[in-house]
Short mmCIF file of C-alpha atoms in Angstrom, two decimals:
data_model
loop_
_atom_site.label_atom_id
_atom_site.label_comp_id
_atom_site.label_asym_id
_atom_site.label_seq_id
_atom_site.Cartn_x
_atom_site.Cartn_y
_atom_site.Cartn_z
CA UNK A 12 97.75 120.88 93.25
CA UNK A 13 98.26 117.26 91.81
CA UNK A 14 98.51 116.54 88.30
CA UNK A 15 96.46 114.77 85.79
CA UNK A 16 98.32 111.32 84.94
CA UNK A 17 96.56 108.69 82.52
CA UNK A 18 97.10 105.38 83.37
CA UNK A 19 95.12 102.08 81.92
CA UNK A 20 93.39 99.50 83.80
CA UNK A 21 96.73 97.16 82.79
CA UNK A 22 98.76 99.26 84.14
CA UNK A 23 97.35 100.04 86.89
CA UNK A 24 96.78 96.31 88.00
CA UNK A 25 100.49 96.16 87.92
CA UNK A 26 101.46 99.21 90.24
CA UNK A 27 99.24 97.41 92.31
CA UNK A 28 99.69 93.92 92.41
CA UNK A 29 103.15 93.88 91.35
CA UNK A 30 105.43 96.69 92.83
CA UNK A 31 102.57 98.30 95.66
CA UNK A 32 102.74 101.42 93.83
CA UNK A 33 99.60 104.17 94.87
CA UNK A 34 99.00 106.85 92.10
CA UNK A 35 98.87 109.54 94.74
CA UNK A 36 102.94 108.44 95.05
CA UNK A 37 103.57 108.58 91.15
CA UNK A 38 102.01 112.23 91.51
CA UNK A 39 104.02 113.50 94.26
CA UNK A 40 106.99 112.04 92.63
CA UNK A 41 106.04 114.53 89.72
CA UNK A 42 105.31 117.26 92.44
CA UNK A 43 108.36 117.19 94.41
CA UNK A 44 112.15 118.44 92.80
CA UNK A 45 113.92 116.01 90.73
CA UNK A 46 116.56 115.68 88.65
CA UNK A 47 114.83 116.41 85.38
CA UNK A 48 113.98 113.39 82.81
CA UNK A 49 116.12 111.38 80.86
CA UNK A 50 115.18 109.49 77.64
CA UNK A 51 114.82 105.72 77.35
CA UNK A 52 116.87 105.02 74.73
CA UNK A 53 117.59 102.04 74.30
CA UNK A 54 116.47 100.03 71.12
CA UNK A 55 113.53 97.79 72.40
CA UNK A 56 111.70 100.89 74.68
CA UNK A 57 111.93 103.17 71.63
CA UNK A 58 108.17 104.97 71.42
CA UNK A 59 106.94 107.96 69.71
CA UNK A 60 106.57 110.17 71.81
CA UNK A 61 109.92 109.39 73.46
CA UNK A 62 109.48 107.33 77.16
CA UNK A 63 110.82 109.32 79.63
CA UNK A 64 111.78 108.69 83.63
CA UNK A 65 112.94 110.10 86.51
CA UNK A 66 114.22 108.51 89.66
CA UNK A 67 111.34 110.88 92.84
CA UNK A 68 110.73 110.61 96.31
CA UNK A 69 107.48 110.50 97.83
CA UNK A 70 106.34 112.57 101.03
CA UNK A 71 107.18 109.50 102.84
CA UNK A 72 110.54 109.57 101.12
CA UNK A 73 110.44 106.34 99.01
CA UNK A 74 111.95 106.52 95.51
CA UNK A 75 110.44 105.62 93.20
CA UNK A 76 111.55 105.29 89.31
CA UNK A 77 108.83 106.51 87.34
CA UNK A 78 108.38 106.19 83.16
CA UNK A 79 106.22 107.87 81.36
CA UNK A 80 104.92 109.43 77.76
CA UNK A 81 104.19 112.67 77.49
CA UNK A 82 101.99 113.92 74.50
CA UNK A 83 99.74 117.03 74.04
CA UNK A 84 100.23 118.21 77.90
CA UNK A 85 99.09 114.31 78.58
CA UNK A 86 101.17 112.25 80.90
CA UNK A 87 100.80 108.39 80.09
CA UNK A 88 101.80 106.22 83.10
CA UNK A 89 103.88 103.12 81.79
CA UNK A 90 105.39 101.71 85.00
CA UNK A 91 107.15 103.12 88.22
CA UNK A 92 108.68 100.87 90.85
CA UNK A 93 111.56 100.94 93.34
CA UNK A 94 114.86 101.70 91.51
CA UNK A 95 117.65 99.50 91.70
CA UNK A 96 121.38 100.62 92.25
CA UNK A 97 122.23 100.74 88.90
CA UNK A 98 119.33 102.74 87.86
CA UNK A 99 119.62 105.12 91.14
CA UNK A 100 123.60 105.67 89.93
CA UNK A 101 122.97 106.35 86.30
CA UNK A 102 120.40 108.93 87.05
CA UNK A 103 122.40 110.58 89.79
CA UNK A 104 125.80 110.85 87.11
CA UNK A 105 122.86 112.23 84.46
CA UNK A 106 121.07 114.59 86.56
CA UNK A 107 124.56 116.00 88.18
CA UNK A 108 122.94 115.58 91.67
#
């Protein structure tokens, strides 16, 4: 069963083009145990609703970082891309895994 993300046509050209990211991945990121989300805080990514991410692994077991919206049982796509250390640490000490 995959999920319904929403992602515009910007977007999208960016997964693409810029960090050769497939949609299918994004989804089994979503699919596959995680975890759990953590809240972009910080001052210039505040949104409403709140942008969320998690750090997933596809079936092919790359990571990927994933940030999203989620409003009315809608998940908006905003970027996902290969984590770095830092961000792979920081979710790790959040997440308790």
């Amino acid at each position: 069963m995959m999920i319904k993300l929403t992602i515009s046509a910007a977007v999208r050209t960016k997964l693409k083009d810029k960090h050769r990211v497939q949609e299918l991945e994004i989804e089994e990121c979503f699919l596959e145990e995680h975890g759990g989300y953590l809240i972009d805080n910080r001052e210039d990514h505040t949104t409403d609703p709140q942008t969320l991410w998690f750090i997933g692994k596809t079936y092919r077991g790359r990571l990927l970082k994933i940030v999203f919206a989620s409003s009315n049982g809608n998940i908006y796509i905003k970027t996902a891309y290969e984590p770095n250390v830092e961000e792979i640490r920081m979710y790790e000490k959040s997440s308790n895994k």
